[in-house]
Amino acid sequence: MAPDATPWWRDATVYQVYPRSFQDSDGDGVGDLEGIRRRLPYLAWLGVDAVWLSPIYTSPMADFGYDISDHCDVDPLFGTLADFDRLVAEAHSLGLKLLLDYVPNHTSDRHPWFEDARAGGAHRDWYLWRDGTAERPPNNWLSSFGGPAWTWDEQAGAWYYHAYLAEQPDLNWRNPEVRSAMAGVARFWLERGADGFRIDALRQAMKDDQWRDNPPNPDWRQGDDPYHALLQEFSADRPEVAEVVAVLRDAAEAAHAADGRERLLIGELYLPVERLMAYYGYGIDLPFNFHLLQTPWRAADVGALVETYEAALPDGAWPNWVLSNHDRPRVATRVGPGQARAAAVLLLTLRGTPTLYYGDELGMPDADIAPEQVQDPWGLRDPAHGRDRARTPMPWDDSPHAGFCDAGARPWLPLSDDAATRHVARQREDPDSILMLHRDLLALRRAEPALTAGAYRTVALEGDVLAYLRGERVLVALNLGEAPGEVRLPGLSATVALGTARGRAGQRIAGGAVLGGGEALVARLDHS
Ligand code: NOJ
Ligand code: MG
């Protein structure tokens, strides 16, 4: 790459597909690779640039694919390697990149490596074992899904560590054999055409080498998630995580050198803003910025977050934004249906690379999941944390099961209640739909580079209204409240390019504007 060329992912919008729920093609009620392939033209039409697939590898599905038993094959539920090859070829022919999920922290307990380790074989030191007695775990570390992070293994006569389920034993990345095996996994998929990885649970991939107890969290209150009763000081975000990133960076650079296609590394990192920044230095292109998921939906809070994040970015680091994913409530539910359009405008007009979660472009809400329908292992342990509600099938049209699967099939999770009316086919025909808003915003991003790369500057924060400039060309104003709000914009005059109230396009703005509740607009400044 010429030194001044911009990597493709800086101008890109990433679209996350949860493969089980996008499109079923074989009548088993579970989405699959062939289903995704058939829907690629939709994604090209929508105007996203890269598709990230949650795990598609061979798995007992204790955590729906985040428990891998063969890293170099496709689970039969999703298809075959040949299906993958067709999918990646077709994505590329449509101008779409394909990103895979890479899970370094753990494998399935049914992975041959772990089965051998447990039996005392050559892979023993590929996992994290501690001696002791069955009565007392080696330290106080907790599993993200509840309970201790240690399981006593009768066969091995020792404890093993798992940051997630007991079915997901953590790998020992201090072992050079693990590094080289996992580097091989990365190369396998990059050489097969993947354009990069979203790296799962990255902050946890290295742990304290002395296994020190985690300290109590002084801010934790009775009734909060017990996992947060301790600070993850020794079990996450250790400086040695940089060594894991280096292995992946090398694989990405080798693939780039071999075929000239630049690869993207995204890190899944739930960390404070200042800690996220370290991961740019480690070699992650986009340390996922999840802060919008956690920030109250108020203009002052969102505005402060953007300022803090922008100010924290190291030189040359590229920002990114996320509103939903398969682990969290959907944005339309979290901010409320009256705010979903403003949320779309925010996501697609902040500086940096946005990631859009499948279905959010329809304003899809979280679904109601009856107790007997729960699938998620976390939800089974603790209903408050159930993630199924944000993982329900994509509604495509008005046929049975909204076109997700054949009429005679039974979808693995129920569709959301409004799927019969909230679906792609209907919204495509409706210029006022939230789907068309997303499409128009994505088209505007392409037409107006200031929206991707132009400097961010807050120009007003008044009540519920946040307004900012992108470069010297574009003004964005959002009313994050339910009531109409006025914003003063002294000295600014602009023409609306696109608004959540579609009739506003073409209107003039001079010195200020009144926005309805939940209204947002993007306007081109006059002088530019
Ligand atoms: C984060 C993933 O996003 C989540 O779905 C999964 O359960 C855990 N990592 C464990 O892999
Ligand atoms: Mg299927």
Coordinates of C-alpha atoms and ligand atoms in Angstrom, one line a residue:
M1 CA 0.0 0.0 0.0
A2 CA 1.3 3.5 -0.8
P3 CA 2.0 5.3 2.5
D4 CA -0.7 7.9 1.9
A5 CA -3.4 5.5 0.8
T6 CA -6.4 5.1 3.2
P7 CA -7.1 1.6 4.4
W8 CA -10.4 0.4 3.1
W9 CA -11.9 0.0 6.5
R10 CA -11.7 3.7 7.3
D11 CA -14.5 4.5 4.9
A12 CA -16.4 1.3 5.6
T13 CA -19.5 0.5 7.5
V14 CA -19.4 -2.9 9.1
Y15 CA -22.6 -5.0 9.3
Q16 CA -22.8 -7.8 11.9
V17 CA -24.6 -10.9 11.0
Y18 CA -25.6 -13.5 13.6
P19 CA -25.5 -16.5 11.3
R20 CA -28.1 -18.5 13.2
S21 CA -30.6 -15.8 12.6
F22 CA -30.1 -14.2 9.2
Q23 CA -31.5 -16.7 6.6
D24 CA -32.1 -20.4 6.7
S25 CA -31.7 -22.2 3.4
D26 CA -32.1 -25.9 4.3
G27 CA -35.2 -26.0 6.3
D28 CA -33.8 -26.7 9.8
G29 CA -34.9 -23.4 11.2
V30 CA -31.3 -22.2 11.8
G31 CA -29.6 -19.7 9.5
D32 CA -26.7 -20.9 7.5
L33 CA -23.9 -19.7 5.1
E34 CA -26.0 -20.4 1.9
G35 CA -28.8 -18.3 3.4
I36 CA -26.3 -15.5 4.0
R37 CA -25.0 -15.8 0.5
R38 CA -28.5 -15.4 -1.0
R39 CA -29.0 -12.3 1.1
L40 CA -25.7 -10.6 0.0
P41 CA -27.4 -8.6 -2.7
Y42 CA -29.6 -7.0 0.0
L43 CA -26.5 -5.9 1.9
A44 CA -25.0 -4.5 -1.2
W45 CA -28.2 -2.6 -1.9
L46 CA -28.3 -1.3 1.7
G47 CA -24.8 0.1 1.2
V48 CA -22.7 -1.5 3.9
D49 CA -19.1 -2.4 3.1
A50 CA -18.1 -5.3 5.3
V51 CA -20.0 -8.2 6.8
W52 CA -18.8 -9.7 10.1
L53 CA -20.1 -13.1 10.8
S54 CA -20.3 -14.4 14.4
P55 CA -18.6 -17.9 14.6
I56 CA -19.4 -20.4 11.9
Y57 CA -16.9 -23.1 13.0
T58 CA -17.5 -26.6 14.2
S59 CA -19.0 -26.4 17.7
P60 CA -21.1 -28.3 20.2
M61 CA -23.0 -24.9 20.5
A62 CA -22.8 -24.6 24.3
D63 CA -22.4 -20.9 23.6
F64 CA -23.7 -20.9 20.0
G65 CA -20.3 -21.2 18.3
Y66 CA -18.1 -19.3 20.8
D67 CA -17.1 -22.8 21.9
I68 CA -15.1 -24.2 19.0
S69 CA -14.1 -27.8 18.6
D70 CA -12.5 -27.5 15.2
H71 CA -11.2 -24.1 14.2
C72 CA -10.6 -25.0 10.6
D73 CA -14.0 -26.3 9.5
V74 CA -17.5 -25.0 9.2
D75 CA -20.2 -26.5 11.5
P76 CA -22.6 -28.7 9.5
L77 CA -25.4 -26.6 10.9
F78 CA -24.0 -23.7 8.9
G79 CA -22.7 -25.6 5.9
T80 CA -19.3 -26.6 4.5
L81 CA -16.0 -25.1 3.6
A82 CA -17.2 -25.1 0.0
D83 CA -20.2 -23.0 1.1
F84 CA -17.8 -20.6 2.8
D85 CA -15.7 -20.4 -0.4
R86 CA -18.8 -19.5 -2.4
L87 CA -19.9 -16.9 0.2
V88 CA -16.5 -15.2 0.3
A89 CA -16.2 -15.2 -3.5
E90 CA -19.7 -13.8 -4.0
A91 CA -19.2 -11.2 -1.3
H92 CA -16.1 -10.0 -3.0
S93 CA -17.7 -9.9 -6.4
L94 CA -20.3 -7.6 -4.9
G95 CA -17.6 -5.4 -3.4
L96 CA -18.3 -6.5 0.1
K97 CA -15.6 -7.6 2.6
L98 CA -16.1 -10.6 4.8
L99 CA -14.9 -10.6 8.4
L100 CA -14.8 -13.6 10.7
D101 CA -15.0 -14.0 14.4
Y102 CA -11.7 -15.2 15.9
V103 CA -11.9 -16.7 19.4
P104 CA -8.4 -16.8 21.0
N105 CA -9.4 -16.9 24.6
H106 CA -10.9 -20.4 24.8
T107 CA -12.0 -23.5 22.9
S108 CA -14.8 -26.0 23.5
D109 CA -14.1 -28.6 26.1
R110 CA -14.8 -31.1 23.3
H111 CA -11.9 -29.7 21.2
P112 CA -9.4 -32.5 20.7
W113 CA -6.7 -30.3 22.3
F114 CA -8.7 -30.1 25.5
E115 CA -9.7 -33.8 25.5
D116 CA -6.0 -34.6 25.2
A117 CA -5.1 -32.1 27.9
R118 CA -7.6 -33.5 30.3
A119 CA -6.2 -37.0 29.7
G120 CA -2.7 -35.8 30.5
G121 CA -1.5 -35.8 26.9
A122 CA 0.9 -33.6 25.0
H123 CA -1.7 -30.7 25.0
R124 CA -1.8 -30.6 28.8
D125 CA -0.1 -27.2 29.0
W126 CA -2.2 -25.7 26.3
Y127 CA -4.8 -24.9 28.9
L128 CA -4.7 -23.4 32.4
W129 CA -4.5 -26.0 35.1
R130 CA -4.0 -25.5 38.9
D131 CA -3.4 -28.2 41.4
G132 CA -5.2 -28.3 44.7
T133 CA -8.2 -30.1 46.1
A134 CA -11.8 -30.2 44.9
E135 CA -12.9 -28.2 47.9
R136 CA -11.1 -24.9 47.2
P137 CA -10.7 -23.1 43.8
P138 CA -7.2 -21.7 43.2
N139 CA -8.3 -18.0 43.5
N140 CA -11.4 -15.8 43.6
W141 CA -11.8 -15.2 39.9
L142 CA -15.4 -15.3 38.5
S143 CA -16.9 -16.5 35.3
S144 CA -18.6 -13.8 33.2
F145 CA -21.6 -16.1 33.0
G146 CA -21.8 -16.5 36.8
G147 CA -20.1 -18.6 39.5
P148 CA -16.5 -19.4 39.8
A149 CA -14.2 -19.3 36.8
W150 CA -12.6 -22.6 37.9
T151 CA -13.9 -26.2 37.4
W152 CA -12.4 -29.2 39.1
D153 CA -11.8 -31.9 36.6
E154 CA -11.9 -35.4 38.0
Q155 CA -10.0 -37.0 35.1
A156 CA -7.1 -34.5 35.4
G157 CA -7.3 -34.2 39.2
A158 CA -6.9 -30.5 38.8
W159 CA -8.7 -27.2 38.3
Y160 CA -9.0 -25.6 34.9
Y161 CA -9.8 -21.9 34.3
H162 CA -12.7 -20.7 32.1
A163 CA -13.5 -17.0 31.8
Y164 CA -16.9 -18.1 30.4
L165 CA -18.7 -21.5 30.6
A166 CA -17.0 -24.6 32.0
E167 CA -17.5 -25.9 28.4
Q168 CA -15.2 -23.1 27.3
P169 CA -11.7 -23.8 28.8
D170 CA -9.2 -20.9 28.4
L171 CA -6.2 -21.5 26.3
N172 CA -2.7 -20.9 27.7
W173 CA -1.3 -18.2 25.3
R174 CA 2.0 -18.2 27.2
N175 CA 2.7 -21.6 25.6
P176 CA 4.5 -21.1 22.2
E177 CA 2.7 -24.1 20.8
V178 CA -0.6 -22.5 21.4
R179 CA 0.6 -19.3 19.7
S180 CA 1.8 -21.1 16.6
A181 CA -1.4 -23.3 16.4
M182 CA -3.6 -20.3 16.8
A183 CA -1.5 -18.3 14.3
G184 CA -2.1 -21.2 11.9
V185 CA -5.9 -20.8 12.4
A186 CA -5.7 -17.1 11.6
R187 CA -3.7 -17.8 8.4
F188 CA -6.1 -20.6 7.4
W189 CA -9.0 -18.2 7.1
L190 CA -7.1 -15.2 5.9
E191 CA -5.7 -17.2 3.0
R192 CA -9.1 -18.5 2.3
G193 CA -10.3 -15.0 1.7
A194 CA -11.4 -13.5 5.0
D195 CA -10.7 -9.8 5.1
G196 CA -10.0 -9.7 8.8
F197 CA -11.3 -10.7 12.2
R198 CA -13.4 -9.5 15.1
I199 CA -11.4 -10.9 18.0
D200 CA -13.5 -12.3 20.8
A201 CA -13.0 -11.6 24.5
L202 CA -9.6 -10.1 23.7
R203 CA -9.1 -8.4 27.0
Q204 CA -9.2 -11.8 28.8
A205 CA -6.7 -13.6 26.5
M206 CA -3.8 -13.2 29.0
K207 CA -4.1 -13.5 32.8
D208 CA -1.8 -12.7 35.7
D209 CA 1.1 -15.2 35.8
Q210 CA 0.9 -15.3 39.6
W211 CA -2.9 -15.9 39.7
R212 CA -3.4 -13.1 42.2
D213 CA -6.9 -12.7 43.7
N214 CA -9.0 -9.9 42.1
P215 CA -9.7 -7.0 44.4
P216 CA -13.2 -6.1 45.5
N217 CA -15.0 -3.4 43.5
P218 CA -15.8 -0.5 45.8
D219 CA -18.7 0.6 43.6
W220 CA -20.5 -2.7 43.6
R221 CA -23.8 -2.8 45.5
Q222 CA -25.9 -5.7 46.6
G223 CA -28.2 -6.6 43.7
D224 CA -25.7 -5.6 41.0
D225 CA -24.3 -8.4 38.7
P226 CA -22.2 -10.6 41.0
Y227 CA -19.5 -10.7 38.3
H228 CA -18.8 -7.1 39.0
A229 CA -18.3 -7.5 42.7
L230 CA -14.6 -7.9 41.8
L231 CA -12.5 -5.7 39.6
Q232 CA -11.0 -7.7 36.8
E233 CA -7.5 -6.4 37.7
F234 CA -5.6 -9.7 37.3
S235 CA -7.9 -11.6 35.0
A236 CA -8.3 -9.1 32.2
D237 CA -6.6 -6.3 30.3
R238 CA -3.1 -7.5 31.3
P239 CA -0.2 -5.8 29.4
E240 CA 0.7 -9.3 27.9
V241 CA -2.5 -9.2 25.8
A242 CA -0.3 -7.2 23.4
E243 CA 1.5 -10.5 22.7
V244 CA -1.7 -12.1 21.5
V245 CA -2.4 -9.1 19.3
A246 CA 1.1 -9.4 17.8
V247 CA 0.5 -12.9 16.7
L248 CA -2.7 -11.8 14.8
R249 CA -1.1 -8.7 13.4
D250 CA 1.7 -10.8 12.0
A251 CA -0.8 -13.1 10.3
A252 CA -2.7 -10.1 8.9
E253 CA 0.4 -8.5 7.6
A254 CA 1.6 -11.8 6.0
A255 CA -1.7 -12.2 4.3
H256 CA -1.6 -8.6 3.1
A257 CA 1.9 -9.0 1.7
A258 CA 0.9 -12.3 0.0
D259 CA -2.1 -11.0 -2.0
G260 CA -2.1 -7.2 -1.6
R261 CA -5.4 -7.1 0.3
E262 CA -5.3 -5.2 3.6
R263 CA -6.8 -7.1 6.5
L264 CA -8.7 -5.5 9.4
L265 CA -8.4 -6.4 13.1
I266 CA -11.2 -5.4 15.4
G267 CA -11.0 -6.2 19.1
E268 CA -13.9 -7.0 21.3
L269 CA -13.0 -4.9 24.4
Y270 CA -15.3 -3.8 27.1
L271 CA -12.9 -1.3 28.7
P272 CA -12.8 2.3 29.8
V273 CA -12.0 4.8 27.1
E274 CA -8.4 5.4 28.2
R275 CA -7.7 1.6 28.4
L276 CA -9.2 1.0 24.9
M277 CA -6.6 3.4 23.5
A278 CA -3.7 1.1 24.4
Y279 CA -5.0 -1.5 21.9
Y280 CA -4.2 0.8 19.0
G281 CA -0.6 0.6 20.1
Y282 CA -0.8 -3.2 20.4
G283 CA -1.8 -3.4 16.7
I284 CA -5.6 -3.5 16.8
D285 CA -7.1 -1.4 14.0
L286 CA -10.4 -0.8 15.7
P287 CA -10.7 -1.5 19.4
F288 CA -14.5 -1.8 19.6
N289 CA -15.9 1.3 21.2
F290 CA -18.9 0.1 23.1
H291 CA -19.5 3.2 25.1
L292 CA -22.7 4.2 23.4
L293 CA -24.1 0.9 24.7
Q294 CA -23.5 2.1 28.2
T295 CA -24.1 5.8 28.1
P296 CA -27.5 7.3 29.1
W297 CA -29.4 8.5 26.1
R298 CA -29.2 12.1 26.9
A299 CA -27.6 14.8 24.8
A300 CA -25.3 15.9 27.5
D301 CA -24.0 12.4 28.2
V302 CA -23.7 11.4 24.5
G303 CA -22.0 14.7 23.7
A304 CA -19.5 14.3 26.6
L305 CA -18.8 10.8 25.5
V306 CA -17.9 11.8 22.0
E307 CA -15.7 14.6 23.2
T308 CA -13.9 12.3 25.7
Y309 CA -13.4 9.6 23.2
E310 CA -12.2 11.9 20.4
A311 CA -9.8 13.6 22.8
A312 CA -8.4 10.3 24.0
L313 CA -7.5 8.9 20.5
P314 CA -3.8 8.7 19.9
D315 CA -2.4 10.3 16.8
G316 CA -3.4 8.4 13.7
A317 CA -5.9 6.2 15.6
W318 CA -9.2 5.7 13.8
P319 CA -12.4 5.9 15.8
N320 CA -15.3 3.5 15.7
W321 CA -18.9 3.3 17.1
V322 CA -21.3 0.6 18.0
L323 CA -25.0 0.8 19.0
S324 CA -26.0 -2.9 19.4
N325 CA -24.6 -6.4 19.2
H326 CA -25.6 -10.0 19.9
D327 CA -24.8 -9.6 23.6
R328 CA -26.7 -6.5 24.4
P329 CA -30.3 -5.2 24.1
R330 CA -31.1 -3.8 20.7
V331 CA -30.8 -0.1 20.3
A332 CA -34.5 0.4 19.4
T333 CA -35.5 -1.1 22.7
R334 CA -32.8 0.6 24.7
V335 CA -33.4 4.1 23.5
G336 CA -37.1 3.6 22.7
P337 CA -38.8 3.5 19.3
G338 CA -39.1 7.2 19.2
Q339 CA -35.4 7.6 19.3
A340 CA -34.3 4.8 16.9
R341 CA -34.0 7.1 13.9
A342 CA -32.0 9.7 15.7
A343 CA -29.7 6.8 16.9
A344 CA -29.2 5.8 13.3
V345 CA -28.2 9.3 12.4
L346 CA -25.8 9.5 15.3
L347 CA -24.1 6.1 14.4
L348 CA -23.7 7.0 10.8
T349 CA -22.5 10.6 11.2
L350 CA -19.9 10.3 13.9
R351 CA -16.3 10.2 12.8
G352 CA -15.0 6.7 12.2
T353 CA -16.1 3.3 11.3
P354 CA -19.7 2.3 12.4
T355 CA -20.8 -1.2 13.1
L356 CA -24.5 -1.9 12.4
Y357 CA -26.2 -4.9 13.9
Y358 CA -28.5 -6.9 11.6
G359 CA -32.1 -5.9 12.0
D360 CA -31.3 -2.6 13.6
E361 CA -31.8 -1.0 10.1
L362 CA -35.5 -2.1 10.5
G363 CA -35.8 -0.6 13.9
M364 CA -36.2 -4.1 15.2
P365 CA -37.0 -4.3 18.9
D366 CA -35.9 -7.0 21.4
A367 CA -38.3 -9.9 21.2
D368 CA -40.2 -11.4 24.2
I369 CA -38.8 -14.8 24.9
A370 CA -40.9 -17.1 27.0
P371 CA -39.0 -19.0 29.7
E372 CA -39.4 -22.3 27.8
Q373 CA -38.0 -20.7 24.6
V374 CA -34.7 -19.6 26.2
Q375 CA -31.7 -20.9 24.4
D376 CA -28.8 -18.7 25.6
P377 CA -26.7 -20.4 28.2
W378 CA -26.3 -17.2 30.1
G379 CA -30.1 -16.6 30.0
L380 CA -30.7 -20.1 31.3
R381 CA -28.4 -19.4 34.3
D382 CA -29.8 -15.9 34.9
P383 CA -32.8 -14.7 33.0
A384 CA -31.9 -11.1 33.5
H385 CA -28.9 -11.6 31.3
G386 CA -30.6 -13.6 28.5
R387 CA -29.3 -12.6 25.1
D388 CA -31.9 -14.4 23.0
R389 CA -34.1 -11.3 22.7
A390 CA -31.5 -9.5 20.6
R391 CA -30.8 -12.6 18.4
T392 CA -34.1 -13.4 16.9
P393 CA -34.5 -14.1 13.1
M394 CA -34.3 -11.4 10.6
P395 CA -37.7 -10.6 9.1
W396 CA -37.6 -10.4 5.3
D397 CA -41.1 -10.4 4.0
D398 CA -44.8 -11.3 4.7
S399 CA -44.4 -15.0 4.0
P400 CA -44.5 -17.5 7.0
H401 CA -41.7 -16.9 9.5
A402 CA -41.2 -13.6 7.7
G403 CA -39.2 -15.4 5.0
F404 CA -36.5 -16.5 7.5
C405 CA -37.1 -20.2 6.9
D406 CA -39.5 -22.4 5.1
A407 CA -43.1 -22.5 6.2
G408 CA -42.7 -26.0 7.6
A409 CA -39.6 -25.3 9.6
R410 CA -39.5 -24.1 13.1
P411 CA -37.2 -21.1 13.7
W412 CA -34.7 -21.7 16.5
L413 CA -35.9 -18.6 18.3
P414 CA -39.3 -16.9 17.8
L415 CA -39.5 -13.9 15.6
S416 CA -40.1 -10.6 17.2
D417 CA -43.8 -9.8 17.7
D418 CA -44.0 -7.2 15.0
A419 CA -42.2 -9.3 12.3
A420 CA -45.3 -9.6 10.2
T421 CA -45.3 -5.9 9.6
R422 CA -41.8 -4.8 10.3
H423 CA -39.8 -6.5 7.5
V424 CA -37.4 -5.7 4.7
A425 CA -39.9 -6.1 1.8
R426 CA -42.4 -3.6 3.3
Q427 CA -39.8 -1.0 4.4
R428 CA -38.1 -1.1 1.0
E429 CA -41.3 0.2 -0.6
D430 CA -41.8 2.9 2.0
P431 CA -39.6 6.0 1.5
D432 CA -40.4 7.0 5.1
S433 CA -39.1 3.8 6.6
I434 CA -36.2 3.5 9.0
L435 CA -34.7 1.1 6.5
M436 CA -34.7 3.7 3.8
L437 CA -33.3 6.2 6.3
H438 CA -30.3 3.9 6.8
R439 CA -29.8 3.4 3.1
D440 CA -29.9 7.1 2.5
L441 CA -27.5 7.8 5.3
L442 CA -25.1 5.2 4.0
A443 CA -25.4 6.8 0.5
L444 CA -24.8 10.2 1.9
R445 CA -21.6 9.0 3.7
R446 CA -20.3 7.9 0.4
A447 CA -21.1 11.1 -1.3
E448 CA -19.9 13.3 1.5
P449 CA -16.4 12.3 2.7
A450 CA -16.6 14.8 5.5
L451 CA -19.1 12.5 7.2
T452 CA -16.5 9.8 7.4
A453 CA -13.3 11.7 8.0
G454 CA -14.1 15.3 8.7
A455 CA -13.1 16.5 12.2
Y456 CA -15.8 16.3 14.8
R457 CA -16.7 19.6 16.6
T458 CA -19.6 20.1 19.0
V459 CA -21.4 23.3 18.1
A460 CA -24.4 23.2 20.4
L461 CA -25.6 21.3 23.4
E462 CA -28.9 22.8 24.5
G463 CA -31.4 20.7 26.5
D464 CA -32.0 17.5 24.6
V465 CA -30.4 18.8 21.4
L466 CA -26.8 17.9 20.4
A467 CA -25.4 19.5 17.2
Y468 CA -22.0 19.0 15.7
L469 CA -20.0 19.8 12.6
R470 CA -18.2 17.3 10.5
G471 CA -15.3 19.1 8.9
E472 CA -16.2 22.4 7.5
R473 CA -19.1 21.0 5.4
V474 CA -21.7 19.2 7.4
L475 CA -23.9 20.0 10.3
V476 CA -25.7 17.3 12.3
A477 CA -28.4 18.1 14.8
L478 CA -30.2 15.5 17.0
N479 CA -33.0 15.9 19.5
L480 CA -32.5 13.0 22.0
G481 CA -35.6 14.1 23.9
E482 CA -39.3 13.3 23.4
A483 CA -40.4 17.0 23.3
P484 CA -39.6 19.5 20.6
G485 CA -36.3 21.3 21.2
E486 CA -34.8 24.4 19.9
V487 CA -31.1 24.9 19.2
R488 CA -29.3 28.1 18.4
L489 CA -26.6 27.9 15.8
P490 CA -25.3 31.4 15.6
G491 CA -23.6 32.2 12.3
L492 CA -24.4 28.9 10.7
S493 CA -26.6 28.5 7.6
A494 CA -27.1 25.2 5.8
T495 CA -29.5 23.2 3.7
V496 CA -30.9 20.0 5.0
A497 CA -29.6 17.0 3.0
L498 CA -31.4 14.4 4.9
G499 CA -33.7 14.3 7.9
T500 CA -35.6 11.7 10.0
A501 CA -38.6 13.8 9.0
R502 CA -38.1 13.1 5.3
G503 CA -39.9 16.2 4.2
R504 CA -37.2 18.4 5.6
A505 CA -34.7 17.7 2.9
G506 CA -34.0 20.9 1.0
Q507 CA -35.1 23.1 3.9
R508 CA -32.9 26.0 4.9
I509 CA -31.5 26.4 8.4
A510 CA -30.1 29.8 9.5
G511 CA -28.9 30.6 13.0
G512 CA -30.9 27.8 14.6
A513 CA -33.5 25.2 14.3
V514 CA -36.5 23.6 16.1
L515 CA -36.4 19.8 16.1
G516 CA -39.4 17.6 17.0
G517 CA -38.9 14.9 19.6
G518 CA -36.5 12.3 18.4
E519 CA -35.8 14.3 15.2
A520 CA -32.4 14.4 13.6
L521 CA -31.0 16.1 10.5
V522 CA -27.9 16.3 8.4
A523 CA -27.3 19.6 6.6
R524 CA -24.7 20.9 4.2
L525 CA -23.2 24.2 5.3
D526 CA -23.8 27.0 2.8
H527 CA -20.3 28.4 2.5
S528 CA -18.7 25.1 1.5
Ligands
NOJ1 C1 -18.1 -12.4 23.7 C2 -19.1 -12.9 22.7 O1 -19.6 -11.7 22.0 C3 -20.2 -13.6 23.4 O2 -21.3 -13.8 22.6 C4 -19.6 -14.8 24.0 O3 -20.5 -15.5 24.8 C5 -18.3 -14.6 24.8 N1 -17.5 -13.6 24.2 C6 -17.5 -15.8 25.0 O4 -16.9 -16.2 23.8
MG2 MG -30.3 -23.9 8.1

